[in-house]
Coordinates of C-alpha atoms in Angstrom, one line a residue:
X1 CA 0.0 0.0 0.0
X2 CA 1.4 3.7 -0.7
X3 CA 2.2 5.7 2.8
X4 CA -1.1 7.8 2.1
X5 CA -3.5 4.6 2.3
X6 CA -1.4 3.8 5.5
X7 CA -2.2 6.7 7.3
X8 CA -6.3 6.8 6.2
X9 CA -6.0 3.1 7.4
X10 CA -4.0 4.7 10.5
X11 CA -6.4 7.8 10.6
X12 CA -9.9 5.7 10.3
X13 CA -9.4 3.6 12.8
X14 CA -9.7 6.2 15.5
X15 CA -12.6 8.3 13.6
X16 CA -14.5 5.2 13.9
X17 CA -13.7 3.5 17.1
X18 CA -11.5 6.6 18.9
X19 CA -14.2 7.0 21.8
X20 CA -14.6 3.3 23.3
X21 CA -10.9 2.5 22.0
X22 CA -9.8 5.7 24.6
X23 CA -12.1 3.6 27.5
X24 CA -10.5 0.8 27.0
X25 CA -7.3 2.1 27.0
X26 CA -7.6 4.5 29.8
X27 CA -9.2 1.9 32.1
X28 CA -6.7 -0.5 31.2
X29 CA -3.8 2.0 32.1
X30 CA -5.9 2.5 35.7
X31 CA -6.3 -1.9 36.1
X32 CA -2.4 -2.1 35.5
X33 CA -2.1 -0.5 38.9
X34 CA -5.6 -1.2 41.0
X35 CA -4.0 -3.3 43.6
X36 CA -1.8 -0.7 44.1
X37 CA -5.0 1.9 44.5
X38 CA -6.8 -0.3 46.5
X39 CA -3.8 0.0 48.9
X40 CA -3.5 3.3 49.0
X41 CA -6.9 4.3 49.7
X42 CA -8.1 1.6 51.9
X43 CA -6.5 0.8 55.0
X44 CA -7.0 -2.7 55.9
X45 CA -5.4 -3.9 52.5
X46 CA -1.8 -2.7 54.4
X47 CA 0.4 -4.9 56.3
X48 CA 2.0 -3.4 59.2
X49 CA 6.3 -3.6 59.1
X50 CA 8.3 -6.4 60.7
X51 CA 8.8 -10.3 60.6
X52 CA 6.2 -12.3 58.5
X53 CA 5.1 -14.7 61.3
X54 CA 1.4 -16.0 59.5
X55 CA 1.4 -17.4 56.3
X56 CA -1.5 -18.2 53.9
X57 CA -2.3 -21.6 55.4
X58 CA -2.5 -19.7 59.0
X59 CA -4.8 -17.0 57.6
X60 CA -7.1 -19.3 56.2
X61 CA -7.8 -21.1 59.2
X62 CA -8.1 -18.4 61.3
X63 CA -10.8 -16.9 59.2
X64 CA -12.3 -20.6 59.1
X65 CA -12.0 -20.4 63.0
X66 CA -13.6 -16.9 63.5
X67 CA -16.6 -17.2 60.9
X68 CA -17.5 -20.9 61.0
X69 CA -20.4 -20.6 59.2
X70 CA -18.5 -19.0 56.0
X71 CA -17.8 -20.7 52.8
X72 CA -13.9 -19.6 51.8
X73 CA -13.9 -19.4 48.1
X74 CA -10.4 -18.5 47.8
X75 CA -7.0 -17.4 49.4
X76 CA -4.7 -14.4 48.0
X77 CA -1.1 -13.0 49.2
X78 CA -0.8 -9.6 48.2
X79 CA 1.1 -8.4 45.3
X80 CA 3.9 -7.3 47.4
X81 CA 5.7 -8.0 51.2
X82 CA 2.8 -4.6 52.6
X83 CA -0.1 -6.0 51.3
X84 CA -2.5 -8.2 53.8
X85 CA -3.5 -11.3 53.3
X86 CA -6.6 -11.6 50.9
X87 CA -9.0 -14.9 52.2
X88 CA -12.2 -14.6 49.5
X89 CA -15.5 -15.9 51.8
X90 CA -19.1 -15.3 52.6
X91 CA -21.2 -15.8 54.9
X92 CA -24.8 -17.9 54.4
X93 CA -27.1 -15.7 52.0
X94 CA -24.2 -12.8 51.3
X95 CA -22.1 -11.7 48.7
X96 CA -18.6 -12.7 48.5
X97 CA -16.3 -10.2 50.6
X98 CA -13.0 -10.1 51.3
X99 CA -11.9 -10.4 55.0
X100 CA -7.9 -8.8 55.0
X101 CA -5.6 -10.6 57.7
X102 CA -1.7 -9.0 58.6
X103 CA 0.7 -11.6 57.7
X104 CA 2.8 -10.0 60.6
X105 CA 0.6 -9.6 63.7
X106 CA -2.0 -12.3 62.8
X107 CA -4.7 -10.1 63.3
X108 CA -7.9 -10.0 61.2
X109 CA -8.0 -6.4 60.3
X110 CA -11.8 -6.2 58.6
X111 CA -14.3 -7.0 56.1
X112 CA -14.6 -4.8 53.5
X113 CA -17.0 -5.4 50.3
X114 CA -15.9 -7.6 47.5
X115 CA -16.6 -4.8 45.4
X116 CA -13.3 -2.2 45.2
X117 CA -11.2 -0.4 43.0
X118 CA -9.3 -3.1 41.8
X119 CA -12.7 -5.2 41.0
X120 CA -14.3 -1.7 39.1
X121 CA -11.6 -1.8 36.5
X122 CA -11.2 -5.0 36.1
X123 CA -15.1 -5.2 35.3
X124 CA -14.9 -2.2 33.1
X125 CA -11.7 -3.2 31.1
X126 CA -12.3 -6.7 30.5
X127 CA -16.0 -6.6 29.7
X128 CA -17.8 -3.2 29.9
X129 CA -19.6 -4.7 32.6
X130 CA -20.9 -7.6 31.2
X131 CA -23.0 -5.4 29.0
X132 CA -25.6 -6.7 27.1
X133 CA -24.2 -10.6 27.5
X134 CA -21.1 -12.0 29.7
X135 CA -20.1 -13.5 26.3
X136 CA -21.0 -10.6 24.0
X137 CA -19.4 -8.5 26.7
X138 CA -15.5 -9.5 26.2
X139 CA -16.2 -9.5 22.4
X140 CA -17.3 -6.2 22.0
X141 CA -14.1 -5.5 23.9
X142 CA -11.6 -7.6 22.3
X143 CA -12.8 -6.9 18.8
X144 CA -11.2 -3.6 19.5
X145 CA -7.7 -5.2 19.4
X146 CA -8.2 -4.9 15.8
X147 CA -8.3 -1.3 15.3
X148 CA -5.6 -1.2 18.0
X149 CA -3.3 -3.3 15.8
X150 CA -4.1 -1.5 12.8
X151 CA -3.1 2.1 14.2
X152 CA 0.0 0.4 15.5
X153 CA 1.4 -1.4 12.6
X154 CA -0.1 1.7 10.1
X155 CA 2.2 3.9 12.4
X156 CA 5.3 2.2 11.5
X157 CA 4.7 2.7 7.7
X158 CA 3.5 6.1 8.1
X159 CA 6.1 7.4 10.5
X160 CA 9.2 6.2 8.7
X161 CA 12.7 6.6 11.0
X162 CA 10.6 6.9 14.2
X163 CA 13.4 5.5 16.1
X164 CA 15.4 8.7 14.9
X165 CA 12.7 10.8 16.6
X166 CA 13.5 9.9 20.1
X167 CA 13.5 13.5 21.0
X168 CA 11.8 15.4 17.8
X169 CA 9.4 17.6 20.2
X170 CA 8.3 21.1 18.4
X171 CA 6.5 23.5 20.1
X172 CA 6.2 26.5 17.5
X173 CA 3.7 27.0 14.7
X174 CA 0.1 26.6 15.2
X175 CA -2.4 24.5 17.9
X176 CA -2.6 21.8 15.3
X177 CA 1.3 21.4 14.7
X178 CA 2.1 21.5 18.4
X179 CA -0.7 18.6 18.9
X180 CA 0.9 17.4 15.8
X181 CA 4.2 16.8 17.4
X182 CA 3.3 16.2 21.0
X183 CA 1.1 13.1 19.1
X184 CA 4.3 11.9 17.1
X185 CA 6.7 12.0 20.1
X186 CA 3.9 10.1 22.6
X187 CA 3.5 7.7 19.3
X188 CA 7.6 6.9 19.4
X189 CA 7.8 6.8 23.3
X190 CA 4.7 4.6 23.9
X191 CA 4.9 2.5 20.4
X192 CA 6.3 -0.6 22.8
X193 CA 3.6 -0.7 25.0
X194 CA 1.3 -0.5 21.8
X195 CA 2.9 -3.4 19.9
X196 CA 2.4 -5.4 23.4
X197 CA -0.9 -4.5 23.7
X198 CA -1.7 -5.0 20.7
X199 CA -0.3 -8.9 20.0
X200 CA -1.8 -9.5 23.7
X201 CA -5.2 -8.1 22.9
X202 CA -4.9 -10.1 19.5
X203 CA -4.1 -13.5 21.5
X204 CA -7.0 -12.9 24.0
X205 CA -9.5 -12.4 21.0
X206 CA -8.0 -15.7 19.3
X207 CA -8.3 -17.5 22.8
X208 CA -12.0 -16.8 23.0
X209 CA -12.6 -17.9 19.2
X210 CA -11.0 -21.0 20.0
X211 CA -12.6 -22.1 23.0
X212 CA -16.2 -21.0 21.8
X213 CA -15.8 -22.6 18.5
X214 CA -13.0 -25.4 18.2
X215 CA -12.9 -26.6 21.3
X216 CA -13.8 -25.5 24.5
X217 CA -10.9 -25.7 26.4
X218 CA -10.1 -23.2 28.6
X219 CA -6.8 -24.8 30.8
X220 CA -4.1 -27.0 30.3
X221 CA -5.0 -29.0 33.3
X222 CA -8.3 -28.1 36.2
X223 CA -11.2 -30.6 37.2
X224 CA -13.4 -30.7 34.7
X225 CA -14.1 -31.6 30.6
X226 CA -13.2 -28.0 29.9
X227 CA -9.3 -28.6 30.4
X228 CA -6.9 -30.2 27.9
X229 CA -5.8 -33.0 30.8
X230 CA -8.7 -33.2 32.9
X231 CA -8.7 -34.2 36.6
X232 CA -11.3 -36.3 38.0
X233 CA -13.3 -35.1 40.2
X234 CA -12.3 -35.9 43.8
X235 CA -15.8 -37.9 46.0
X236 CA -16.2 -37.1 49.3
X237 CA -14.9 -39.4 51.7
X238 CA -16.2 -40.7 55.5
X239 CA -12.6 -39.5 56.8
X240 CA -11.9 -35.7 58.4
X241 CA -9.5 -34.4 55.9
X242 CA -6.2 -32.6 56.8
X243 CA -6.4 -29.1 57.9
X244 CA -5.0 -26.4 55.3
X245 CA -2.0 -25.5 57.3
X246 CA -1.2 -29.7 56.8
X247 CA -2.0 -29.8 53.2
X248 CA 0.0 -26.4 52.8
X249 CA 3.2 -28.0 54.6
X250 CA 3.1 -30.7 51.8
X251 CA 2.8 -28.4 49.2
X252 CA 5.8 -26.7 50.3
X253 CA 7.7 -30.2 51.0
X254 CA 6.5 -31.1 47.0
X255 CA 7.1 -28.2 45.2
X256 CA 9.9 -26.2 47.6
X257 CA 10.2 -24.1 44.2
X258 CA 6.7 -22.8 44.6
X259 CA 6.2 -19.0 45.6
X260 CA 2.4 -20.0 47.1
X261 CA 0.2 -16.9 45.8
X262 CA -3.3 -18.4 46.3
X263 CA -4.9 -21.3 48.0
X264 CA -8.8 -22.8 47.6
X265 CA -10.3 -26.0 47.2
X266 CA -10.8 -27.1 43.8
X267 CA -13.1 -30.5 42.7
X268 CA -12.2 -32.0 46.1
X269 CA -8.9 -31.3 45.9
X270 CA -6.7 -28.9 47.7
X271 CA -5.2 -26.7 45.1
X272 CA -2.2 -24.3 45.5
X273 CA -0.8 -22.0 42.9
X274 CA 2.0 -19.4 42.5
X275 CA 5.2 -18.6 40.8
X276 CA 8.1 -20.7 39.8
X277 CA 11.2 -20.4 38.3
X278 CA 9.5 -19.8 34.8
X279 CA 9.2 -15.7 34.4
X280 CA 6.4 -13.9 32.9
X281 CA 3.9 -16.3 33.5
X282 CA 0.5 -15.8 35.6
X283 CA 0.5 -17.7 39.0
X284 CA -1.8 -20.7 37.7
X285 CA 0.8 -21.5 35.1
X286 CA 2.2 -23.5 38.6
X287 CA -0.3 -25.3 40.5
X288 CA -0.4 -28.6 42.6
X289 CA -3.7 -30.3 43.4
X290 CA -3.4 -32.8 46.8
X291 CA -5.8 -35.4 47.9
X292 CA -7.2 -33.2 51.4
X293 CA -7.6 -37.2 53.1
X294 CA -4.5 -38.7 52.4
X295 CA -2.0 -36.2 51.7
X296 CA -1.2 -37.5 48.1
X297 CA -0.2 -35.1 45.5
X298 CA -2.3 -35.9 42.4
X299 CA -0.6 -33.5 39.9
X300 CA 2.3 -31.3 40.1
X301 CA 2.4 -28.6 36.7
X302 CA 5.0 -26.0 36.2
X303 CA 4.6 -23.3 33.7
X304 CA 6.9 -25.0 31.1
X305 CA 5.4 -28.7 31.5
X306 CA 2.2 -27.2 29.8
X307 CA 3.7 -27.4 26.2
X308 CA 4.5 -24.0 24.1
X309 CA 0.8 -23.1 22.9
X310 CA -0.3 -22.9 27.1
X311 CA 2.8 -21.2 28.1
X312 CA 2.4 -18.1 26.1
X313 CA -1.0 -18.1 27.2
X314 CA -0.3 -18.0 30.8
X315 CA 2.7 -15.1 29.8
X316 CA -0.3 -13.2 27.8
X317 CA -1.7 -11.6 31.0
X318 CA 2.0 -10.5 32.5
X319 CA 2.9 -9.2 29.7
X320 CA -1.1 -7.5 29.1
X321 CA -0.6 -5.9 32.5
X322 CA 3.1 -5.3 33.1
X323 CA 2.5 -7.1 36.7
X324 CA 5.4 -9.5 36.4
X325 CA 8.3 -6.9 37.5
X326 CA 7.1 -5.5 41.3
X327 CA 5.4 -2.1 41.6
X328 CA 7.9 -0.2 39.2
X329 CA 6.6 -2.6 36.1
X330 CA 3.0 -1.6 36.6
X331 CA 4.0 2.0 37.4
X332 CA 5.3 1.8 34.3
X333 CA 2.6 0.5 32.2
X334 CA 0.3 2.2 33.7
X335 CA 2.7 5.8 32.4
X336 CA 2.9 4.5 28.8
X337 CA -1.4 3.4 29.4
X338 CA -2.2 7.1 29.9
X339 CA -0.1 8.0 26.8
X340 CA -1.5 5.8 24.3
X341 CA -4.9 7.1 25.5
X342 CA -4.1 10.4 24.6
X343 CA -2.7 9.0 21.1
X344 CA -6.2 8.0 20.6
X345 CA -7.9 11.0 21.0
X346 CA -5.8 13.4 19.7
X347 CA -4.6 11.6 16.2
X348 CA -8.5 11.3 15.7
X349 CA -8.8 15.5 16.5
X350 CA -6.0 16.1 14.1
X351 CA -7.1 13.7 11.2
X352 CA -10.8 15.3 11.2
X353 CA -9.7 19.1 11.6
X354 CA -6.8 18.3 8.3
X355 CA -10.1 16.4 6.6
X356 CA -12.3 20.1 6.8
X357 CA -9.0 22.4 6.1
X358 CA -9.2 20.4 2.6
X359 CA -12.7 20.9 2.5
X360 CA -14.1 17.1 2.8
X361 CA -17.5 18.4 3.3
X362 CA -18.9 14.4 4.3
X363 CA -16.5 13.9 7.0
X364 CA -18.7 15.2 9.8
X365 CA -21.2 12.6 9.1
X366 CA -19.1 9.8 9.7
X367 CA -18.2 11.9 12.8
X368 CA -21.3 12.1 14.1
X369 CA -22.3 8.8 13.4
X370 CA -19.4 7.6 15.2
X371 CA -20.1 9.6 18.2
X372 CA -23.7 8.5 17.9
X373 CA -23.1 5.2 18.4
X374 CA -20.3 5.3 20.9
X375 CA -22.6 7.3 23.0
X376 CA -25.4 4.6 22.9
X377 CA -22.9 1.9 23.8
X378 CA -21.7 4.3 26.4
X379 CA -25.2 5.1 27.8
X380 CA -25.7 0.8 28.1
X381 CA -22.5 0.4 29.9
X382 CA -23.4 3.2 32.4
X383 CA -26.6 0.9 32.5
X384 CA -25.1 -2.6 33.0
X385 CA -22.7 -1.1 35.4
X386 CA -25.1 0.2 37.6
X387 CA -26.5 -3.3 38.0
X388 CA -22.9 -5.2 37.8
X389 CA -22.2 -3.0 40.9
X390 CA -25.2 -3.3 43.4
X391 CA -25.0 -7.5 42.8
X392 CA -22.0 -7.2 44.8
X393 CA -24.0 -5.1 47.6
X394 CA -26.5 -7.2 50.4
X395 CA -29.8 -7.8 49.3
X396 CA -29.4 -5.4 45.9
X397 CA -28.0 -2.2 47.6
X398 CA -25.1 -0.4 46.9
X399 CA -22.1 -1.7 48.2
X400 CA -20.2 -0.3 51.2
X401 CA -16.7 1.7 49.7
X402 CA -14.4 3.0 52.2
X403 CA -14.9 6.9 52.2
X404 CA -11.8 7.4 50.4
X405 CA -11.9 4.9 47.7
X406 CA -15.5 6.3 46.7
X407 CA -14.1 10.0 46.6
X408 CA -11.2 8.3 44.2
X409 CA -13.8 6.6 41.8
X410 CA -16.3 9.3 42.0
X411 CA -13.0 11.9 41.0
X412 CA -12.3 9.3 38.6
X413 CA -15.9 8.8 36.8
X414 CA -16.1 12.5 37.0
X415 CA -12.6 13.4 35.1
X416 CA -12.9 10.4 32.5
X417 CA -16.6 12.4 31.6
X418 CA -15.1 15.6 31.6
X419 CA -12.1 14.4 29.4
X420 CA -15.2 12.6 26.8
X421 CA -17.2 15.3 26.7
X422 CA -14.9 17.7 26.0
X423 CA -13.3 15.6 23.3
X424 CA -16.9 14.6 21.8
X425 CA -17.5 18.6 21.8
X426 CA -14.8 19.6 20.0
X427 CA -14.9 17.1 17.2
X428 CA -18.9 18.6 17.2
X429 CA -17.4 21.9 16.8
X430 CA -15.5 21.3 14.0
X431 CA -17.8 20.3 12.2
X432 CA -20.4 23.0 12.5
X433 CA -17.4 25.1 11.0
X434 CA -17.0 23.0 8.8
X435 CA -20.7 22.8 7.8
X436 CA -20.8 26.6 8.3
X437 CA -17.4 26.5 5.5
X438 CA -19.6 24.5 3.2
X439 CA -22.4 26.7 2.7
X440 CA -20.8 30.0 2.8
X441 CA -19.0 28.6 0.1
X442 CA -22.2 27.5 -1.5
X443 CA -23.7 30.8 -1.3
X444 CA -20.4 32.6 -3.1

């Protein structure tokens, strides 16, 4: 193709999807670091300083011990040494909640919805909030990989020599040529993070093909039909089973190479997951399921055992979310998130206001059409969301937020509005002067 079909290709991707491509990128930026928020703005996710002295197995039982009647769904560490242990549970006719226990003082330090900051983006990112469908929900957002990939890959054909334009910022001439530049410069800095988006997104959308129309399969190994090497399911036996701090001790004795990041039971079994010595991989890439009565390990998986087509699978999210290299890596992605954001809106702004400076009086049309459309999916999200959100409340209601993580998603909501509106009203602008152009020139 010649370089100007290139950049149309480049250009028409964001007139037509620029608006719910921002979203997703801008929530996306905000879920690379949401454990991270959820620290900062709500105190019982912090560990206090000093000597780990309770680990997983420990805080599991002693939520069992002080809410017997709770089912425990699941058991997280935190990301990092200051985060709380994370034990998933609820209690007879209740949402799930998470109940936060200090891995240094023992001490169960409260219950707090399951709904957070953390859970909001990852709802919004991954499927607009089930809108519409849970199914038709992560298609609508992974078919937006493919304009993703097609702005990234255009922008390599129609920026020839980027790599020379490391530092190529101009701030003279008009509004347009300082956006101009400020785009190209933000397109060379954050053009890694949109290559890696872009062949992640890509896999996720092939994943989902494949599994809804091939064949299913949706592990490499799990209890049930729906994973390549399926485990039987576990009966229940007339025997008391091990307790978890038991069971954890022969995990560790097994797999003494196993970083343990979660713990639940799983088809009977007790299962235990975490990272290895394979990098880049998510923390089920490395499990072990143990029969709870005898002690047995079943199955032992590292990330490499899988076969190549599982392993990058398991690396997809990693690499998706830049959570594989501490607090710094996500800091990081979530920098370069904010910038590709901005590369969506303004490359749109500038293609439409060059389309009406050469007097391409249809362009608003396809504009406002685009807008139109955006806004309707918009308004359904807003809808879906609203519902998504009081399903993880009691009885229907709102969920309870700690004070300061609703002021931080209120602030949030608000500036993401203001940044769409403001956008959507300029594009509007131009082309009423556009329109305004058109028939002045008619009348002459």
């Amino acid at each position: 193709m010649t370089a100007k079909q290139w950049f149309n290709w480049h250009s028409l991707s964001g007139v037509w999807f620029g608006l719910l491509l921002f979203i997703i990128c801008w929530t996306g930026a905000f879920a690379s670091i949401a454990h991270e928020l959820d620290w900062l703005f709500n105190e019982p996710v912090r560990a206090t300083e000093g000597q780990s002295n309770i680990n997983l197995a420990a805080a599991y039982e002693m939520v069992q011990e002080a809410y017997p009647d709770a089912q425990i769904g699941i058991a997280f560490t935190g990301p990092d040494t200051y985060f709380a242990h994370d034990i998933v549970m609820r209690m007879p006719d209740s949402p799930w909640q998470h109940v936060y226990v200090d891995p240094y003082s023992g001490a169960i330090q409260a219950e707090t919805s399951f709904f957070n900051i953390q859970r909001f983006f990852r709802d919004f990112h991954m499927h607009f909030f089930g809108v519409f469908d849970s199914i038709i929900s992560y298609y609508l957002v992974l078919i937006f990989a493919v304009p993703l990939c097609i702005s990234t890959v255009s922008a390599l054909y129609v920026y020839r020599g980027w790599w020379k334009k490391l530092f190529a910022l101009t701030l003279s001439g008009d509004a347009r040529a300082k956006m101009a530049s400020m785009h190209k410069i933000s397109g060379v800095w954050g053009l890694w993070l949109a290559i890696v988006i872009s062949f992640t997104s890509i896999w996720y959308l092939f994943e989902f093909v494949r599994m809804d129309l091939v064949d299913g399969k949706t592990a490499f190994t799990d209890v049930g039909d729906f994973a390549v090497n399926p485990l039987p399911e576990l009966p229940r036996q007339n025997k008391p089973q091990l307790s978890v701090v038991e069971l954890f001790a022969i995990v560790k004795g097994a797999r003494p190479d196993l970083e343990v990041k979660a713990i639940r039971y799983s088809g009977g079994y007790f299962y235990a997951e975490g990272q290895s010595h394979d990098w880049v991989v998510r923390d089920r890439a490395n499990k072990i399921y143990v029969n709870p009565y005898s002690g047995e390990v079943v199955y032992s998986q590292t990330a490499s055992s899988q076969g190549l087509y599982w392993r990058l699978s398991d690396t997809a999210d990693p690499l998706h979310f830049g959570n594989f290299a501490g607090v710094w890596g996500k800091i990081l992605w979530f920098i370069f998130g904010i910038v590709i954001s901005f590369l969506v809106l303004s490359g749109t702004y500038m293609y439409i206001k060059r389309q009406f400076k050469l007097r391409r009086k249809d362009e608003h049309r396809g504009v406002v059409v685009s807008l139109s459309l955006s806004f309707g999916m918009i308004l359904c999200i807003c809808f879906y969301a609203q519902q998504t959100i009081m399903g993880y409340g009691i009885a229907g209601r709102w969920p309870e937020l700690p004070f300061a993580s609703f002021i931080f998603l209120s602030a949030w909501v608000s500036f993401t509005c203001l940044i769409i509106v403001l956008w959507s009203a300029a594009l509007l602008n131009l082309c009423l002067k556009n329109r305004g152009s058109s028939f002045k020139l008619g009348m002459n």
